[in-house]
């Protein structure tokens, strides 16, 4: 969170969508394990980030580790009262938030930890984050219908993600950046009707 307030009120905005084929921020850089947002972008408040961080620290209490937060809550959210009439300005400052893009790493862990312990800590943190769903039994169609978030566990060396597609395993970044293939006219169009 910024130490001073913002010089002017910021707009609501939308999270960044990397349409040009960017993979920035989708891999583990400093740590050994990471927690990545998997479904779509959303706005995460500073309190929710702090809640996830505290959950990880509580689970790993007494162990030697270092926790990195890859995103910063530096966007002010302004609200007016619930039953106020239209007009009379934007409202007063309410809380700090962060716009998290799709497939962005949120937390990283480094230290003398077993993978199962780190996975369990990230599972607990994901259940505290917005759109919490880290349940393997839960159906993907129910998740999409209910607009719940999905988070995934990643390790250092895992391939980067472009949008929601993992680069690697036969898929290259050039293939994802190229324009869509145009099929021949004969394959796409049916026969024209004969004029009467």
Short mmCIF file of N, CA and C in Angstrom, two decimals:
data_model
loop_
_atom_site.label_atom_id
_atom_site.label_comp_id
_atom_site.label_asym_id
_atom_site.label_seq_id
_atom_site.Cartn_x
_atom_site.Cartn_y
_atom_site.Cartn_z
N UNK A 1 0.83 -1.18 0.00
CA UNK A 1 0.00 0.00 0.00
C UNK A 1 0.88 1.24 0.00
N UNK A 2 0.48 2.27 -0.74
CA UNK A 2 1.26 3.50 -0.72
C UNK A 2 1.22 4.18 0.64
N UNK A 3 2.35 4.80 1.01
CA UNK A 3 2.43 5.45 2.32
C UNK A 3 1.59 6.72 2.36
N UNK A 4 1.60 7.47 1.25
CA UNK A 4 0.79 8.67 1.18
C UNK A 4 -0.46 8.37 0.36
N UNK A 5 -1.45 9.24 0.47
CA UNK A 5 -2.65 9.09 -0.33
C UNK A 5 -2.37 9.42 -1.79
N UNK A 6 -3.33 9.17 -2.63
CA UNK A 6 -3.17 9.47 -4.04
C UNK A 6 -3.46 10.94 -4.29
N UNK A 7 -2.77 11.56 -5.27
CA UNK A 7 -3.00 12.98 -5.53
C UNK A 7 -4.38 13.27 -6.08
N UNK A 8 -4.98 12.32 -6.82
CA UNK A 8 -6.33 12.51 -7.32
C UNK A 8 -7.06 11.18 -7.29
N UNK A 9 -8.35 11.24 -7.37
CA UNK A 9 -9.15 10.02 -7.30
C UNK A 9 -9.00 9.24 -8.61
N UNK A 10 -8.71 7.96 -8.48
CA UNK A 10 -8.51 7.11 -9.66
C UNK A 10 -9.85 6.54 -10.12
N UNK A 11 -9.88 6.18 -11.37
CA UNK A 11 -11.09 5.56 -11.92
C UNK A 11 -11.09 4.08 -11.60
N UNK A 12 -12.23 3.45 -11.84
CA UNK A 12 -12.35 2.04 -11.51
C UNK A 12 -11.39 1.21 -12.35
N UNK A 13 -11.36 1.42 -13.66
CA UNK A 13 -10.42 0.71 -14.52
C UNK A 13 -10.74 -0.76 -14.67
N UNK A 14 -9.95 -1.41 -15.46
CA UNK A 14 -10.09 -2.85 -15.66
C UNK A 14 -8.71 -3.49 -15.57
N UNK A 15 -8.64 -4.76 -15.13
CA UNK A 15 -7.34 -5.42 -15.09
C UNK A 15 -6.74 -5.55 -16.49
N UNK A 16 -5.41 -5.58 -16.53
CA UNK A 16 -4.68 -5.67 -17.79
C UNK A 16 -4.93 -7.02 -18.43
N UNK A 17 -5.24 -7.01 -19.72
CA UNK A 17 -5.42 -8.25 -20.47
C UNK A 17 -4.30 -8.32 -21.50
N UNK A 18 -3.36 -9.26 -21.36
CA UNK A 18 -2.21 -9.32 -22.28
C UNK A 18 -2.61 -9.91 -23.63
N UNK A 19 -3.15 -9.06 -24.52
CA UNK A 19 -3.60 -9.56 -25.82
C UNK A 19 -2.46 -9.72 -26.81
N UNK A 20 -1.33 -9.06 -26.57
CA UNK A 20 -0.23 -9.14 -27.52
C UNK A 20 0.66 -10.34 -27.34
N UNK A 21 0.30 -11.25 -26.47
CA UNK A 21 1.10 -12.45 -26.29
C UNK A 21 2.13 -12.32 -25.20
N UNK A 22 1.86 -11.52 -24.17
CA UNK A 22 2.81 -11.33 -23.09
C UNK A 22 2.72 -12.48 -22.09
N UNK A 23 3.87 -12.92 -21.59
CA UNK A 23 3.91 -13.95 -20.53
C UNK A 23 4.49 -13.38 -19.25
N UNK A 24 4.54 -12.06 -19.14
CA UNK A 24 5.18 -11.42 -18.00
C UNK A 24 4.38 -11.67 -16.72
N UNK A 25 5.08 -12.05 -15.67
CA UNK A 25 4.45 -12.26 -14.37
C UNK A 25 3.73 -13.57 -14.22
N UNK A 26 3.94 -14.53 -15.13
CA UNK A 26 3.23 -15.80 -15.05
C UNK A 26 4.12 -16.95 -14.59
N UNK A 27 5.39 -16.68 -14.32
CA UNK A 27 6.30 -17.74 -13.86
C UNK A 27 6.87 -17.38 -12.49
N UNK A 28 7.35 -18.40 -11.80
CA UNK A 28 7.98 -18.19 -10.50
C UNK A 28 9.40 -17.67 -10.73
N UNK A 29 9.73 -16.53 -10.12
CA UNK A 29 11.02 -15.88 -10.36
C UNK A 29 11.95 -16.04 -9.17
N UNK A 30 11.51 -15.62 -7.98
CA UNK A 30 12.41 -15.59 -6.83
C UNK A 30 12.30 -16.85 -5.96
N UNK A 31 11.13 -17.43 -5.88
CA UNK A 31 10.94 -18.55 -4.97
C UNK A 31 11.03 -19.89 -5.66
N UNK A 32 10.57 -20.92 -4.93
CA UNK A 32 10.53 -22.28 -5.47
C UNK A 32 9.12 -22.69 -5.86
N UNK A 33 8.10 -22.12 -5.19
CA UNK A 33 6.70 -22.44 -5.44
C UNK A 33 5.91 -21.15 -5.54
N UNK A 34 4.77 -21.22 -6.21
CA UNK A 34 3.95 -20.03 -6.38
C UNK A 34 2.47 -20.36 -6.46
N UNK A 35 1.66 -19.32 -6.24
CA UNK A 35 0.21 -19.42 -6.36
C UNK A 35 -0.21 -18.51 -7.51
N UNK A 36 -0.88 -19.10 -8.53
CA UNK A 36 -1.24 -18.36 -9.74
C UNK A 36 -2.76 -18.31 -9.88
N UNK A 37 -3.27 -17.12 -10.27
CA UNK A 37 -4.69 -16.99 -10.57
C UNK A 37 -4.93 -17.61 -11.94
N UNK A 38 -5.93 -18.47 -12.05
CA UNK A 38 -6.07 -19.29 -13.24
C UNK A 38 -7.25 -18.91 -14.12
N UNK A 39 -8.33 -18.38 -13.58
CA UNK A 39 -9.51 -18.26 -14.44
C UNK A 39 -9.59 -16.94 -15.18
N UNK A 40 -9.90 -15.82 -14.52
CA UNK A 40 -9.95 -14.54 -15.20
C UNK A 40 -9.56 -13.45 -14.22
N UNK A 41 -9.36 -12.25 -14.77
CA UNK A 41 -8.86 -11.16 -13.95
C UNK A 41 -9.91 -10.68 -12.95
N UNK A 42 -9.44 -10.10 -11.87
CA UNK A 42 -10.34 -9.55 -10.86
C UNK A 42 -9.60 -8.53 -10.02
N UNK A 43 -10.35 -7.78 -9.25
CA UNK A 43 -9.78 -6.78 -8.36
C UNK A 43 -9.67 -7.39 -6.96
N UNK A 44 -8.48 -7.38 -6.40
CA UNK A 44 -8.22 -7.98 -5.09
C UNK A 44 -7.88 -6.84 -4.13
N UNK A 45 -8.56 -6.79 -3.00
CA UNK A 45 -8.31 -5.72 -2.05
C UNK A 45 -7.06 -6.03 -1.22
N UNK A 46 -6.53 -4.98 -0.58
CA UNK A 46 -5.34 -5.15 0.25
C UNK A 46 -5.65 -6.03 1.46
N UNK A 47 -6.87 -5.93 1.98
CA UNK A 47 -7.25 -6.77 3.12
C UNK A 47 -7.28 -8.25 2.73
N UNK A 48 -7.73 -8.55 1.51
CA UNK A 48 -7.75 -9.94 1.06
C UNK A 48 -6.33 -10.47 0.84
N UNK A 49 -5.45 -9.63 0.30
CA UNK A 49 -4.05 -10.04 0.15
C UNK A 49 -3.40 -10.29 1.51
N UNK A 50 -3.68 -9.40 2.45
CA UNK A 50 -3.12 -9.55 3.81
C UNK A 50 -3.65 -10.81 4.46
N UNK A 51 -4.92 -11.09 4.23
CA UNK A 51 -5.54 -12.29 4.80
C UNK A 51 -4.88 -13.55 4.25
N UNK A 52 -4.62 -13.58 2.93
CA UNK A 52 -3.94 -14.73 2.34
C UNK A 52 -2.51 -14.87 2.84
N UNK A 53 -1.82 -13.73 2.98
CA UNK A 53 -0.44 -13.75 3.50
C UNK A 53 -0.40 -14.27 4.93
N UNK A 54 -1.34 -13.80 5.78
CA UNK A 54 -1.37 -14.25 7.17
C UNK A 54 -1.68 -15.74 7.27
N UNK A 55 -2.53 -16.24 6.36
CA UNK A 55 -2.86 -17.67 6.36
C UNK A 55 -1.63 -18.51 6.03
N UNK A 56 -0.85 -18.06 5.05
CA UNK A 56 0.38 -18.80 4.69
C UNK A 56 1.36 -18.77 5.85
N UNK A 57 1.54 -17.61 6.46
CA UNK A 57 2.48 -17.49 7.58
C UNK A 57 2.05 -18.33 8.78
N UNK A 58 0.75 -18.41 9.01
CA UNK A 58 0.25 -19.22 10.13
C UNK A 58 0.50 -20.70 9.88
N UNK A 59 0.31 -21.14 8.63
CA UNK A 59 0.53 -22.56 8.31
C UNK A 59 2.00 -22.94 8.38
N UNK A 60 2.90 -21.99 8.03
CA UNK A 60 4.33 -22.30 7.99
C UNK A 60 5.07 -21.79 9.22
N UNK A 61 4.36 -21.57 10.30
CA UNK A 61 5.00 -21.05 11.51
C UNK A 61 6.05 -22.03 12.03
N UNK A 62 7.23 -21.52 12.33
CA UNK A 62 8.31 -22.34 12.86
C UNK A 62 9.22 -22.91 11.79
N UNK A 63 8.91 -22.71 10.52
CA UNK A 63 9.74 -23.23 9.43
C UNK A 63 10.58 -22.09 8.85
N UNK A 64 11.65 -22.48 8.16
CA UNK A 64 12.52 -21.48 7.54
C UNK A 64 12.07 -21.28 6.11
N UNK A 65 11.58 -20.08 5.82
CA UNK A 65 11.07 -19.78 4.49
C UNK A 65 11.10 -18.28 4.27
N UNK A 66 10.87 -17.89 3.02
CA UNK A 66 10.70 -16.48 2.69
C UNK A 66 9.50 -16.36 1.76
N UNK A 67 8.59 -15.44 2.07
CA UNK A 67 7.38 -15.26 1.29
C UNK A 67 7.49 -13.97 0.48
N UNK A 68 7.21 -14.06 -0.82
CA UNK A 68 7.23 -12.89 -1.70
C UNK A 68 5.81 -12.62 -2.18
N UNK A 69 5.41 -11.35 -2.14
CA UNK A 69 4.14 -10.94 -2.74
C UNK A 69 4.45 -10.28 -4.08
N UNK A 70 3.93 -10.84 -5.16
CA UNK A 70 4.25 -10.34 -6.49
C UNK A 70 3.35 -9.20 -6.93
N UNK A 71 2.26 -8.95 -6.22
CA UNK A 71 1.38 -7.85 -6.60
C UNK A 71 1.25 -6.88 -5.44
N UNK A 72 0.96 -5.64 -5.76
CA UNK A 72 0.88 -4.59 -4.76
C UNK A 72 -0.48 -3.91 -4.87
N UNK A 73 -1.11 -3.67 -3.75
CA UNK A 73 -2.40 -2.98 -3.72
C UNK A 73 -2.14 -1.47 -3.74
N UNK A 74 -2.11 -0.88 -4.93
CA UNK A 74 -1.78 0.54 -5.06
C UNK A 74 -2.85 1.34 -5.78
N UNK A 75 -4.06 0.82 -5.87
CA UNK A 75 -5.15 1.52 -6.53
C UNK A 75 -6.22 1.84 -5.49
N UNK A 76 -6.54 3.10 -5.37
CA UNK A 76 -7.55 3.51 -4.41
C UNK A 76 -8.95 3.23 -4.91
N UNK A 77 -9.81 2.73 -4.01
CA UNK A 77 -11.21 2.48 -4.33
C UNK A 77 -12.05 3.47 -3.54
N UNK A 78 -12.92 4.20 -4.22
CA UNK A 78 -13.72 5.25 -3.61
C UNK A 78 -15.19 4.86 -3.68
N UNK A 79 -15.90 5.04 -2.58
CA UNK A 79 -17.32 4.69 -2.56
C UNK A 79 -18.10 5.78 -1.86
N UNK A 80 -19.36 5.87 -2.24
CA UNK A 80 -20.28 6.74 -1.52
C UNK A 80 -21.26 5.84 -0.77
N UNK A 81 -22.11 6.42 0.02
CA UNK A 81 -23.00 5.62 0.87
C UNK A 81 -23.98 4.79 0.06
N UNK A 82 -24.58 3.80 0.72
CA UNK A 82 -25.49 2.88 0.03
C UNK A 82 -26.75 3.56 -0.47
N UNK A 83 -27.36 4.36 0.35
CA UNK A 83 -28.65 4.93 -0.02
C UNK A 83 -28.55 6.41 -0.35
N UNK A 84 -27.41 6.82 -0.90
CA UNK A 84 -27.25 8.23 -1.27
C UNK A 84 -27.82 8.45 -2.67
N UNK A 85 -28.27 9.67 -2.93
CA UNK A 85 -28.86 9.97 -4.22
C UNK A 85 -27.79 10.15 -5.27
N UNK A 86 -28.21 10.20 -6.52
CA UNK A 86 -27.28 10.32 -7.62
C UNK A 86 -26.58 11.69 -7.58
N UNK A 87 -25.34 11.71 -8.09
CA UNK A 87 -24.60 12.97 -8.16
C UNK A 87 -23.80 13.23 -6.90
N UNK A 88 -23.36 14.48 -6.75
CA UNK A 88 -22.60 14.96 -5.59
C UNK A 88 -21.24 14.28 -5.46
N UNK A 89 -20.62 13.95 -6.59
CA UNK A 89 -19.23 13.51 -6.55
C UNK A 89 -19.03 12.02 -6.47
N UNK A 90 -17.75 11.65 -6.48
CA UNK A 90 -17.33 10.25 -6.58
C UNK A 90 -17.43 9.52 -5.25
N UNK A 91 -17.31 10.20 -4.16
CA UNK A 91 -17.31 9.54 -2.86
C UNK A 91 -15.95 9.63 -2.22
N UNK A 92 -15.84 9.13 -1.02
CA UNK A 92 -14.59 9.21 -0.28
C UNK A 92 -13.81 7.91 -0.39
N UNK A 93 -12.54 7.97 -0.01
CA UNK A 93 -11.65 6.81 -0.09
C UNK A 93 -12.17 5.70 0.82
N UNK A 94 -12.14 4.46 0.30
CA UNK A 94 -12.63 3.33 1.07
C UNK A 94 -11.50 2.35 1.39
N UNK A 95 -10.79 1.82 0.36
CA UNK A 95 -9.72 0.86 0.61
C UNK A 95 -8.78 0.82 -0.58
N UNK A 96 -7.62 0.19 -0.37
CA UNK A 96 -6.64 -0.02 -1.45
C UNK A 96 -6.92 -1.36 -2.11
N UNK A 97 -6.67 -1.43 -3.41
CA UNK A 97 -6.90 -2.67 -4.14
C UNK A 97 -5.84 -2.83 -5.22
N UNK A 98 -5.85 -4.00 -5.85
CA UNK A 98 -4.91 -4.31 -6.94
C UNK A 98 -5.68 -4.98 -8.06
N UNK A 99 -5.35 -4.63 -9.29
CA UNK A 99 -5.95 -5.30 -10.44
C UNK A 99 -5.04 -6.46 -10.84
N UNK A 100 -5.53 -7.67 -10.70
CA UNK A 100 -4.72 -8.86 -10.98
C UNK A 100 -5.15 -9.43 -12.32
N UNK A 101 -4.21 -9.53 -13.25
CA UNK A 101 -4.51 -10.06 -14.58
C UNK A 101 -4.62 -11.59 -14.52
N UNK A 102 -5.15 -12.15 -15.59
CA UNK A 102 -5.30 -13.60 -15.65
C UNK A 102 -3.91 -14.27 -15.68
N UNK A 103 -3.79 -15.40 -15.01
CA UNK A 103 -2.57 -16.21 -14.95
C UNK A 103 -1.40 -15.49 -14.28
N UNK A 104 -1.67 -14.57 -13.40
CA UNK A 104 -0.61 -13.81 -12.72
C UNK A 104 -0.24 -14.52 -11.42
N UNK A 105 1.06 -14.56 -11.12
CA UNK A 105 1.53 -15.12 -9.85
C UNK A 105 1.23 -14.12 -8.74
N UNK A 106 0.65 -14.59 -7.64
CA UNK A 106 0.30 -13.71 -6.54
C UNK A 106 1.32 -13.84 -5.40
N UNK A 107 1.59 -15.07 -4.98
CA UNK A 107 2.55 -15.32 -3.90
C UNK A 107 3.64 -16.27 -4.38
N UNK A 108 4.84 -16.12 -3.81
CA UNK A 108 5.93 -17.06 -4.05
C UNK A 108 6.54 -17.45 -2.71
N UNK A 109 6.99 -18.69 -2.61
CA UNK A 109 7.62 -19.21 -1.40
C UNK A 109 9.00 -19.73 -1.73
N UNK A 110 9.96 -19.43 -0.87
CA UNK A 110 11.30 -19.97 -1.01
C UNK A 110 11.77 -20.41 0.36
N UNK A 111 12.44 -21.54 0.42
CA UNK A 111 12.95 -22.00 1.70
C UNK A 111 13.08 -23.51 1.74
N UNK A 112 13.37 -23.99 2.93
CA UNK A 112 13.56 -25.41 3.16
C UNK A 112 12.21 -26.05 3.46
N UNK A 113 11.36 -26.16 2.43
CA UNK A 113 10.00 -26.65 2.60
C UNK A 113 9.76 -27.84 1.69
N UNK A 114 8.93 -28.75 2.16
CA UNK A 114 8.48 -29.85 1.32
C UNK A 114 7.38 -29.33 0.40
N UNK A 115 7.27 -29.92 -0.77
CA UNK A 115 6.27 -29.45 -1.74
C UNK A 115 4.84 -29.60 -1.21
N UNK A 116 4.57 -30.67 -0.49
CA UNK A 116 3.21 -30.87 0.04
C UNK A 116 2.84 -29.81 1.07
N UNK A 117 3.81 -29.37 1.86
CA UNK A 117 3.54 -28.33 2.86
C UNK A 117 3.24 -27.01 2.17
N UNK A 118 4.03 -26.67 1.14
CA UNK A 118 3.79 -25.44 0.40
C UNK A 118 2.45 -25.49 -0.33
N UNK A 119 2.13 -26.64 -0.88
CA UNK A 119 0.84 -26.80 -1.58
C UNK A 119 -0.33 -26.61 -0.62
N UNK A 120 -0.20 -27.15 0.59
CA UNK A 120 -1.26 -27.00 1.59
C UNK A 120 -1.40 -25.55 2.05
N UNK A 121 -0.28 -24.85 2.21
CA UNK A 121 -0.33 -23.44 2.61
C UNK A 121 -1.00 -22.59 1.54
N UNK A 122 -0.68 -22.86 0.27
CA UNK A 122 -1.31 -22.11 -0.81
C UNK A 122 -2.78 -22.46 -0.96
N UNK A 123 -3.15 -23.70 -0.67
CA UNK A 123 -4.56 -24.08 -0.72
C UNK A 123 -5.36 -23.31 0.31
N UNK A 124 -4.81 -23.20 1.52
CA UNK A 124 -5.49 -22.44 2.57
C UNK A 124 -5.60 -20.96 2.21
N UNK A 125 -4.53 -20.42 1.60
CA UNK A 125 -4.56 -19.01 1.21
C UNK A 125 -5.56 -18.78 0.08
N UNK A 126 -5.65 -19.71 -0.88
CA UNK A 126 -6.59 -19.56 -1.99
C UNK A 126 -8.02 -19.60 -1.52
N UNK A 127 -8.30 -20.34 -0.45
CA UNK A 127 -9.65 -20.38 0.08
C UNK A 127 -10.03 -19.08 0.77
N UNK A 128 -9.05 -18.24 1.10
CA UNK A 128 -9.34 -16.93 1.70
C UNK A 128 -9.42 -15.83 0.66
N UNK A 129 -8.93 -16.09 -0.55
CA UNK A 129 -8.90 -15.07 -1.60
C UNK A 129 -10.27 -14.95 -2.26
N UNK A 130 -10.50 -13.87 -3.03
CA UNK A 130 -11.81 -13.71 -3.66
C UNK A 130 -12.05 -14.78 -4.72
N UNK A 131 -13.30 -15.22 -4.81
CA UNK A 131 -13.62 -16.28 -5.75
C UNK A 131 -12.94 -17.56 -5.36
N UNK A 132 -13.06 -17.95 -4.08
CA UNK A 132 -12.24 -19.04 -3.56
C UNK A 132 -12.77 -20.40 -3.99
N UNK A 133 -11.94 -21.12 -4.74
CA UNK A 133 -12.27 -22.48 -5.05
C UNK A 133 -10.98 -23.21 -5.35
N UNK A 134 -10.57 -24.09 -4.46
CA UNK A 134 -9.36 -24.88 -4.64
C UNK A 134 -9.74 -26.35 -4.41
N UNK A 135 -10.98 -26.70 -4.72
CA UNK A 135 -11.51 -28.01 -4.41
C UNK A 135 -11.43 -28.91 -5.63
N UNK A 136 -10.70 -30.03 -5.58
CA UNK A 136 -10.57 -30.88 -6.77
C UNK A 136 -11.87 -31.59 -7.14
N UNK A 137 -12.81 -31.76 -6.19
CA UNK A 137 -14.05 -32.48 -6.46
C UNK A 137 -15.06 -31.58 -7.17
N UNK A 138 -14.88 -30.27 -7.03
CA UNK A 138 -15.83 -29.31 -7.57
C UNK A 138 -15.81 -29.34 -9.09
N UNK A 139 -16.97 -29.36 -9.71
CA UNK A 139 -17.07 -29.41 -11.17
C UNK A 139 -16.69 -28.08 -11.79
N UNK A 140 -15.95 -28.13 -12.90
CA UNK A 140 -15.52 -26.90 -13.56
C UNK A 140 -16.72 -26.12 -14.09
N UNK A 141 -17.79 -26.82 -14.49
CA UNK A 141 -18.97 -26.11 -15.02
C UNK A 141 -19.68 -25.37 -13.91
N UNK A 142 -19.72 -25.94 -12.70
CA UNK A 142 -20.31 -25.22 -11.58
C UNK A 142 -19.49 -24.00 -11.23
N UNK A 143 -18.16 -24.12 -11.34
CA UNK A 143 -17.27 -23.00 -11.04
C UNK A 143 -17.51 -21.86 -12.01
N UNK A 144 -17.58 -22.18 -13.32
CA UNK A 144 -17.79 -21.14 -14.32
C UNK A 144 -19.17 -20.53 -14.18
N UNK A 145 -20.16 -21.34 -13.85
CA UNK A 145 -21.52 -20.83 -13.71
C UNK A 145 -21.64 -19.92 -12.49
N UNK A 146 -20.96 -20.25 -11.41
CA UNK A 146 -21.05 -19.46 -10.19
C UNK A 146 -20.05 -18.31 -10.17
N UNK A 147 -19.21 -18.18 -11.21
CA UNK A 147 -18.22 -17.10 -11.31
C UNK A 147 -17.24 -17.13 -10.13
N UNK A 148 -16.77 -18.32 -9.79
CA UNK A 148 -15.81 -18.47 -8.70
C UNK A 148 -14.40 -18.48 -9.26
N UNK A 149 -13.46 -18.00 -8.47
CA UNK A 149 -12.07 -17.96 -8.92
C UNK A 149 -11.39 -19.29 -8.76
N UNK A 150 -10.36 -19.49 -9.56
CA UNK A 150 -9.56 -20.70 -9.47
C UNK A 150 -8.11 -20.30 -9.34
N UNK A 151 -7.40 -20.97 -8.47
CA UNK A 151 -5.98 -20.71 -8.26
C UNK A 151 -5.25 -22.02 -8.46
N UNK A 152 -4.00 -21.94 -8.93
CA UNK A 152 -3.24 -23.16 -9.13
C UNK A 152 -1.85 -23.03 -8.53
N UNK A 153 -1.31 -24.17 -8.18
CA UNK A 153 0.02 -24.28 -7.58
C UNK A 153 1.03 -24.46 -8.71
N UNK A 154 2.09 -23.64 -8.70
CA UNK A 154 3.12 -23.75 -9.73
C UNK A 154 4.49 -23.87 -9.07
N UNK A 155 5.42 -24.51 -9.78
CA UNK A 155 6.79 -24.66 -9.29
C UNK A 155 7.74 -23.89 -10.19
N UNK A 156 8.94 -23.68 -9.67
CA UNK A 156 9.95 -23.00 -10.47
C UNK A 156 10.30 -23.88 -11.66
N UNK A 157 10.38 -23.29 -12.83
CA UNK A 157 10.67 -24.04 -14.03
C UNK A 157 9.44 -24.45 -14.82
N UNK A 158 8.24 -24.23 -14.26
CA UNK A 158 7.03 -24.51 -15.03
C UNK A 158 6.93 -23.54 -16.20
N UNK A 159 6.30 -23.96 -17.30
CA UNK A 159 6.26 -23.09 -18.48
C UNK A 159 5.42 -21.84 -18.23
N UNK A 160 5.74 -20.74 -18.91
CA UNK A 160 4.93 -19.53 -18.76
C UNK A 160 3.55 -19.72 -19.39
N UNK A 161 2.66 -18.79 -19.09
CA UNK A 161 1.30 -18.88 -19.58
C UNK A 161 1.01 -17.64 -20.41
N UNK A 162 0.43 -17.85 -21.57
CA UNK A 162 0.02 -16.75 -22.43
C UNK A 162 -1.51 -16.76 -22.47
N UNK A 163 -2.13 -15.81 -21.77
CA UNK A 163 -3.59 -15.85 -21.61
C UNK A 163 -3.93 -16.95 -20.63
N UNK A 164 -4.55 -18.02 -21.12
CA UNK A 164 -4.80 -19.19 -20.27
C UNK A 164 -4.14 -20.44 -20.83
N UNK A 165 -3.31 -20.27 -21.86
CA UNK A 165 -2.64 -21.40 -22.51
C UNK A 165 -1.20 -21.48 -22.05
N UNK A 166 -0.78 -22.67 -21.61
CA UNK A 166 0.60 -22.86 -21.18
C UNK A 166 1.50 -23.03 -22.40
N UNK A 167 2.58 -22.25 -22.41
CA UNK A 167 3.54 -22.33 -23.51
C UNK A 167 4.48 -23.48 -23.21
N UNK A 168 4.64 -24.39 -24.14
CA UNK A 168 5.45 -25.59 -23.93
C UNK A 168 4.63 -26.81 -24.28
N UNK A 169 5.23 -27.96 -24.21
CA UNK A 169 4.57 -29.23 -24.52
C UNK A 169 3.97 -29.19 -25.92
N UNK A 170 4.78 -28.73 -26.91
CA UNK A 170 4.34 -28.71 -28.29
C UNK A 170 3.72 -27.40 -28.73
N UNK A 171 3.41 -26.51 -27.80
CA UNK A 171 2.83 -25.20 -28.15
C UNK A 171 3.90 -24.15 -27.94
N UNK A 172 4.17 -23.37 -28.97
CA UNK A 172 5.18 -22.32 -28.87
C UNK A 172 4.50 -20.96 -28.84
N UNK A 173 5.27 -19.96 -28.39
CA UNK A 173 4.74 -18.61 -28.33
C UNK A 173 4.43 -18.07 -29.72
N UNK A 174 5.23 -18.46 -30.71
CA UNK A 174 4.99 -17.99 -32.09
C UNK A 174 3.67 -18.52 -32.63
N UNK A 175 3.33 -19.76 -32.28
CA UNK A 175 2.05 -20.32 -32.73
C UNK A 175 0.88 -19.57 -32.11
N UNK A 176 1.02 -19.16 -30.85
CA UNK A 176 -0.06 -18.44 -30.20
C UNK A 176 -0.16 -17.00 -30.68
N UNK A 177 0.96 -16.42 -31.15
CA UNK A 177 0.93 -15.04 -31.61
C UNK A 177 0.47 -14.89 -33.06
N UNK A 178 0.58 -15.94 -33.85
CA UNK A 178 0.26 -15.83 -35.26
C UNK A 178 -1.24 -15.60 -35.45
N UNK A 179 -1.62 -14.96 -36.57
CA UNK A 179 -3.05 -14.78 -36.83
C UNK A 179 -3.70 -16.12 -37.14
N UNK A 180 -5.00 -16.14 -37.01
CA UNK A 180 -5.72 -17.39 -37.26
C UNK A 180 -5.59 -17.79 -38.73
N UNK A 181 -5.55 -19.10 -38.94
CA UNK A 181 -5.43 -19.61 -40.31
C UNK A 181 -6.72 -19.37 -41.07
N UNK A 182 -6.60 -18.95 -42.33
CA UNK A 182 -7.77 -18.79 -43.18
C UNK A 182 -7.94 -20.06 -44.00
N UNK A 183 -9.11 -20.65 -43.89
CA UNK A 183 -9.39 -21.86 -44.64
C UNK A 183 -9.72 -21.49 -46.09
N UNK A 184 -9.50 -22.40 -47.02
CA UNK A 184 -9.88 -22.12 -48.41
C UNK A 184 -11.39 -21.88 -48.52
N UNK A 185 -11.75 -21.10 -49.52
CA UNK A 185 -13.16 -20.72 -49.70
C UNK A 185 -14.04 -21.94 -49.92
N UNK A 186 -13.51 -22.95 -50.61
CA UNK A 186 -14.32 -24.13 -50.92
C UNK A 186 -14.68 -24.90 -49.66
N UNK A 187 -13.80 -24.89 -48.65
CA UNK A 187 -14.07 -25.65 -47.42
C UNK A 187 -15.06 -24.94 -46.51
N UNK A 188 -15.06 -23.61 -46.54
CA UNK A 188 -15.88 -22.87 -45.58
C UNK A 188 -17.27 -22.57 -46.11
N UNK A 189 -17.40 -22.28 -47.39
CA UNK A 189 -18.71 -21.89 -47.93
C UNK A 189 -19.38 -23.08 -48.59
N UNK A 190 -20.67 -23.15 -48.43
CA UNK A 190 -21.44 -24.19 -49.09
C UNK A 190 -21.77 -23.78 -50.53
N UNK A 191 -22.39 -24.64 -51.27
CA UNK A 191 -22.74 -24.28 -52.65
C UNK A 191 -23.79 -23.18 -52.67
N UNK A 192 -23.67 -22.27 -53.62
CA UNK A 192 -24.61 -21.16 -53.74
C UNK A 192 -25.92 -21.69 -54.35
N UNK A 193 -27.05 -21.13 -53.89
CA UNK A 193 -28.31 -21.57 -54.50
C UNK A 193 -28.43 -21.07 -55.94
N UNK A 194 -29.07 -21.85 -56.77
CA UNK A 194 -29.23 -21.48 -58.18
C UNK A 194 -30.35 -20.44 -58.29
N UNK A 195 -30.12 -19.39 -59.07
CA UNK A 195 -31.17 -18.37 -59.23
C UNK A 195 -32.34 -18.92 -60.05
N UNK A 196 -33.51 -18.48 -59.70
CA UNK A 196 -34.73 -18.97 -60.38
C UNK A 196 -35.13 -17.99 -61.47
#
